[in-house]
Tab-separated table of C-alpha atoms in Angstrom:
chain	number	residue	atom	x	y	z
W	1	UNK	CA	-47.128	-42.150	30.215
W	2	UNK	CA	-43.802	-42.199	28.497
W	3	UNK	CA	-42.343	-40.717	25.042
W	4	UNK	CA	-39.570	-40.578	23.092
W	5	UNK	CA	-37.888	-37.656	20.770
W	6	UNK	CA	-35.347	-38.161	18.362
W	7	UNK	CA	-34.486	-34.639	16.479
W	8	UNK	CA	-33.693	-35.300	12.856
W	9	UNK	CA	-35.180	-38.206	10.747
W	10	UNK	CA	-31.389	-38.044	8.590
W	11	UNK	CA	-28.463	-36.738	9.837
W	12	UNK	CA	-25.087	-36.462	7.540
W	13	UNK	CA	-21.800	-36.387	8.586
W	14	UNK	CA	-18.343	-36.520	7.122
W	15	UNK	CA	-16.163	-39.782	7.504
W	16	UNK	CA	-13.892	-39.285	10.766
W	17	UNK	CA	-16.374	-36.220	11.721
W	18	UNK	CA	-18.350	-36.044	14.993
W	19	UNK	CA	-21.553	-38.034	15.555
W	20	UNK	CA	-24.318	-36.538	17.208
W	21	UNK	CA	-27.888	-38.072	17.399
W	22	UNK	CA	-30.565	-36.561	19.428
W	23	UNK	CA	-32.845	-38.056	22.178
W	24	UNK	CA	-35.071	-36.621	24.101
W	25	UNK	CA	-37.800	-38.667	26.511
W	26	UNK	CA	-40.800	-38.005	28.758
W	27	UNK	CA	-41.017	-40.246	31.867
W	28	UNK	CA	-43.112	-39.881	34.655
W	29	UNK	CA	-41.308	-42.101	36.515
W	30	UNK	CA	-37.190	-42.673	36.359
W	31	UNK	CA	-36.937	-43.636	32.896
W	32	UNK	CA	-34.293	-46.101	31.722
W	33	UNK	CA	-33.133	-45.624	28.019
W	34	UNK	CA	-31.720	-47.708	24.731
W	35	UNK	CA	-29.727	-47.426	22.094
W	36	UNK	CA	-30.225	-49.647	19.097
W	37	UNK	CA	-28.680	-49.617	15.919
W	38	UNK	CA	-30.810	-50.825	12.528
W	39	UNK	CA	-29.011	-51.998	9.768
W	40	UNK	CA	-30.684	-52.042	6.756
W	41	UNK	CA	-32.992	-55.252	6.281
W	42	UNK	CA	-31.897	-56.667	9.931
W	43	UNK	CA	-33.177	-56.685	13.651
W	44	UNK	CA	-31.612	-53.483	15.941
W	45	UNK	CA	-28.957	-54.271	18.256
W	46	UNK	CA	-28.472	-52.752	21.286
W	47	UNK	CA	-25.298	-50.086	21.496
W	48	UNK	CA	-25.713	-48.718	25.150
W	49	UNK	CA	-28.228	-48.644	28.194
W	50	UNK	CA	-28.797	-46.705	31.392
W	51	UNK	CA	-29.912	-47.801	34.134
W	52	UNK	CA	-29.071	-44.999	36.903
W	53	UNK	CA	-25.433	-46.479	37.218
W	54	UNK	CA	-23.703	-43.735	35.810
W	55	UNK	CA	-24.902	-40.948	33.615
W	56	UNK	CA	-21.831	-41.089	31.002
W	57	UNK	CA	-22.512	-44.464	29.430
W	58	UNK	CA	-20.161	-46.619	27.034
W	59	UNK	CA	-21.668	-48.702	24.402
W	60	UNK	CA	-20.343	-50.172	21.715
W	61	UNK	CA	-18.398	-49.378	18.407
W	62	UNK	CA	-17.220	-46.503	19.936
W	63	UNK	CA	-20.694	-45.114	20.822
W	64	UNK	CA	-21.545	-43.428	24.117
W	65	UNK	CA	-24.114	-41.337	25.623
W	66	UNK	CA	-24.729	-38.774	28.119
W	67	UNK	CA	-27.969	-38.768	31.022
W	68	UNK	CA	-29.248	-35.275	31.704
W	69	UNK	CA	-32.247	-35.245	33.957
W	70	UNK	CA	-32.239	-31.480	33.885
W	71	UNK	CA	-32.318	-31.819	30.186
W	72	UNK	CA	-34.284	-34.624	29.861
W	73	UNK	CA	-31.748	-36.131	27.174
W	74	UNK	CA	-29.587	-39.139	26.274
W	75	UNK	CA	-27.823	-37.817	23.494
W	76	UNK	CA	-25.759	-40.548	21.378
W	77	UNK	CA	-22.240	-39.420	19.835
W	78	UNK	CA	-18.943	-40.856	18.788
W	79	UNK	CA	-16.205	-38.720	18.197
W	80	UNK	CA	-15.027	-40.135	14.779
W	81	UNK	CA	-17.486	-41.394	12.217
W	82	UNK	CA	-16.401	-44.737	10.598
W	83	UNK	CA	-18.403	-45.668	7.364
W	84	UNK	CA	-19.634	-48.682	8.538
W	85	UNK	CA	-21.736	-46.227	11.031
W	86	UNK	CA	-24.165	-45.848	8.696
W	87	UNK	CA	-27.166	-47.236	9.824
W	88	UNK	CA	-30.783	-46.220	11.510
W	89	UNK	CA	-30.386	-45.897	15.028
W	90	UNK	CA	-33.304	-45.659	17.358
W	91	UNK	CA	-33.506	-44.377	21.112
W	92	UNK	CA	-36.212	-45.940	23.696
W	93	UNK	CA	-37.272	-45.855	26.693
W	94	UNK	CA	-38.402	-48.639	29.228
W	95	UNK	CA	-40.159	-48.905	32.213
W	96	UNK	CA	-42.689	-51.541	34.053
W	97	UNK	CA	-45.412	-51.224	33.517
W	98	UNK	CA	-48.629	-53.365	35.575
W	99	UNK	CA	-45.973	-56.068	35.750
W	100	UNK	CA	-44.656	-56.399	32.128
W	101	UNK	CA	-41.173	-54.139	30.336
W	102	UNK	CA	-43.084	-51.351	28.436
W	103	UNK	CA	-40.230	-50.113	25.513
W	104	UNK	CA	-41.605	-47.710	23.682
W	105	UNK	CA	-39.530	-46.470	20.830
W	106	UNK	CA	-38.395	-43.228	18.956
W	107	UNK	CA	-39.276	-42.702	15.358
W	108	UNK	CA	-35.305	-43.452	14.411
W	109	UNK	CA	-32.069	-41.293	12.879
W	110	UNK	CA	-31.129	-42.309	9.796
W	111	UNK	CA	-27.194	-41.463	9.501
W	112	UNK	CA	-25.521	-40.744	6.119
W	113	UNK	CA	-21.504	-41.491	6.724
W	114	UNK	CA	-20.232	-39.129	3.753
W	115	UNK	CA	-16.347	-40.265	2.262
R	1	UNK	CA	-24.618	-69.129	21.012
R	2	UNK	CA	-27.601	-68.833	18.428
R	3	UNK	CA	-29.430	-65.511	19.029
R	4	UNK	CA	-32.959	-64.596	18.811
R	5	UNK	CA	-34.126	-66.864	15.835
R	6	UNK	CA	-38.017	-65.630	14.005
R	7	UNK	CA	-39.154	-67.711	10.615
R	8	UNK	CA	-39.938	-67.362	8.229
R	9	UNK	CA	-37.552	-64.306	6.881
R	10	UNK	CA	-40.090	-63.175	4.248
R	11	UNK	CA	-44.047	-64.005	3.706
R	12	UNK	CA	-46.694	-62.423	1.168
R	13	UNK	CA	-50.243	-62.789	1.920
R	14	UNK	CA	-53.325	-61.481	0.637
R	15	UNK	CA	-55.899	-59.087	2.568
R	16	UNK	CA	-58.328	-61.261	4.532
R	17	UNK	CA	-55.553	-64.285	4.704
R	18	UNK	CA	-54.481	-65.499	8.585
R	19	UNK	CA	-50.548	-65.803	9.291
R	20	UNK	CA	-48.449	-67.154	11.804
R	21	UNK	CA	-45.160	-66.162	12.438
R	22	UNK	CA	-42.748	-67.470	15.031
R	23	UNK	CA	-40.197	-66.564	17.249
R	24	UNK	CA	-37.168	-68.576	18.832
R	25	UNK	CA	-35.876	-66.878	22.257
R	26	UNK	CA	-31.818	-66.655	23.167
R	27	UNK	CA	-31.522	-69.788	25.764
R	28	UNK	CA	-32.592	-68.961	29.066
R	29	UNK	CA	-34.370	-65.995	28.154
R	30	UNK	CA	-38.007	-66.267	29.808
R	31	UNK	CA	-39.742	-63.181	28.232
R	32	UNK	CA	-40.737	-63.041	24.545
R	33	UNK	CA	-42.058	-59.639	23.440
R	34	UNK	CA	-43.351	-58.599	19.431
R	35	UNK	CA	-43.010	-55.274	17.707
R	36	UNK	CA	-44.555	-54.111	14.400
R	37	UNK	CA	-42.277	-51.986	12.284
R	38	UNK	CA	-43.694	-49.847	9.860
R	39	UNK	CA	-41.240	-48.679	6.853
R	40	UNK	CA	-39.580	-45.930	8.431
R	41	UNK	CA	-40.878	-45.700	12.232
R	42	UNK	CA	-39.779	-47.109	15.279
R	43	UNK	CA	-41.355	-50.615	16.700
R	44	UNK	CA	-44.391	-49.951	18.320
R	45	UNK	CA	-44.798	-52.855	21.024
R	46	UNK	CA	-47.589	-55.585	20.348
R	47	UNK	CA	-47.247	-57.887	23.009
R	48	UNK	CA	-44.829	-59.272	25.654
R	49	UNK	CA	-45.062	-62.901	26.896
R	50	UNK	CA	-43.097	-64.160	30.340
R	51	UNK	CA	-43.532	-67.674	31.575
R	52	UNK	CA	-46.324	-68.491	29.049
R	53	UNK	CA	-48.562	-66.197	30.184
R	54	UNK	CA	-49.406	-62.666	28.244
R	55	UNK	CA	-48.061	-60.011	30.437
R	56	UNK	CA	-48.304	-56.884	28.830
R	57	UNK	CA	-50.365	-55.653	25.033
R	58	UNK	CA	-50.054	-53.208	23.375
R	59	UNK	CA	-52.686	-51.116	21.095
R	60	UNK	CA	-53.496	-53.428	18.172
R	61	UNK	CA	-56.756	-54.929	17.253
R	62	UNK	CA	-57.539	-58.171	18.183
R	63	UNK	CA	-57.513	-59.429	15.323
R	64	UNK	CA	-53.668	-59.791	16.630
R	65	UNK	CA	-52.800	-62.404	19.148
R	66	UNK	CA	-49.681	-64.590	20.487
R	67	UNK	CA	-48.646	-67.390	22.732
R	68	UNK	CA	-45.709	-68.782	24.144
R	69	UNK	CA	-45.053	-72.463	24.509
R	70	UNK	CA	-43.394	-74.175	27.035
R	71	UNK	CA	-40.092	-74.367	26.136
R	72	UNK	CA	-40.684	-70.868	25.849
R	73	UNK	CA	-40.741	-70.244	21.763
R	74	UNK	CA	-43.837	-67.656	20.916
R	75	UNK	CA	-45.978	-67.252	17.978
R	76	UNK	CA	-47.890	-64.882	16.679
R	77	UNK	CA	-50.870	-64.869	14.309
R	78	UNK	CA	-53.050	-62.099	12.865
R	79	UNK	CA	-56.074	-62.685	11.277
R	80	UNK	CA	-58.010	-61.053	8.589
R	81	UNK	CA	-54.975	-59.354	7.551
R	82	UNK	CA	-55.129	-55.805	6.283
R	83	UNK	CA	-53.037	-54.061	3.826
R	84	UNK	CA	-51.672	-51.722	6.380
R	85	UNK	CA	-50.179	-54.360	8.571
R	86	UNK	CA	-47.184	-54.642	6.044
R	87	UNK	CA	-44.318	-54.272	7.975
R	88	UNK	CA	-41.333	-55.940	9.892
R	89	UNK	CA	-41.795	-57.620	12.955
R	90	UNK	CA	-39.712	-57.852	15.472
R	91	UNK	CA	-38.995	-60.526	17.875
R	92	UNK	CA	-37.697	-60.255	20.985
R	93	UNK	CA	-36.341	-61.874	24.229
R	94	UNK	CA	-34.769	-61.072	27.765
R	95	UNK	CA	-34.204	-62.848	30.924
R	96	UNK	CA	-37.034	-61.310	32.820
R	97	UNK	CA	-39.687	-58.647	32.727
R	98	UNK	CA	-37.704	-55.888	34.136
R	99	UNK	CA	-37.356	-51.921	33.235
R	100	UNK	CA	-33.559	-52.607	33.242
R	101	UNK	CA	-33.604	-55.953	31.445
R	102	UNK	CA	-31.979	-55.613	27.706
R	103	UNK	CA	-34.115	-56.919	25.094
R	104	UNK	CA	-32.112	-58.907	21.950
R	105	UNK	CA	-33.664	-58.501	18.989
R	106	UNK	CA	-34.124	-61.160	16.565
R	107	UNK	CA	-34.086	-60.607	12.543
R	108	UNK	CA	-37.680	-60.163	12.004
R	109	UNK	CA	-40.147	-61.234	9.210
R	110	UNK	CA	-41.292	-59.129	6.748
R	111	UNK	CA	-45.232	-59.561	5.802
R	112	UNK	CA	-46.242	-58.359	2.916
R	113	UNK	CA	-49.904	-57.710	2.291
R	114	UNK	CA	-51.560	-57.266	-1.069
């Protein structure tokens, strides 16, 4: 079984401050992990993904995430928040389950950026 | 290049009715997945199709069905609609069904059941 836990359904940061969105996973096999962003009334856009090539993964818009097996975590960070980063962020774990790609999403974290 | 497209954008139905949602994948992608996203929650997996065959199904009742056509587009059908079916329905396409594949999402169809 696989699952994802995102700590904090809402996170507020000041513009220019560090963004840290937390994600912990549970997986019976080595996981592949994704971060997606969703703007209001839109679909999901891929920010970055971990597929075991490197533990520190860089994504779009200045975001990055570090895979820590010992902590079963894949937290998303950005050094300096921008107003345009206000959105909802989803962490997801993917595995191949009997011939198909089973992707399990967390419940999401809404990021508010305060001017 | 065109991304994943979905139609219609919005839909209002009443309880007991039937609905069909449509999805066109990115050119070259052979896999289509469907997700239900209820307000305030993450997407929940409904189906994955690959090469016109159902490869996986999530924990949804038999009222939900889907199919994939030779051009890899897909339809999601929901019968006997319930109020709880109100949600954003997302379609995602990918090259294959590997666990490392990136799924590219469409803008979704917002279904409201009255």
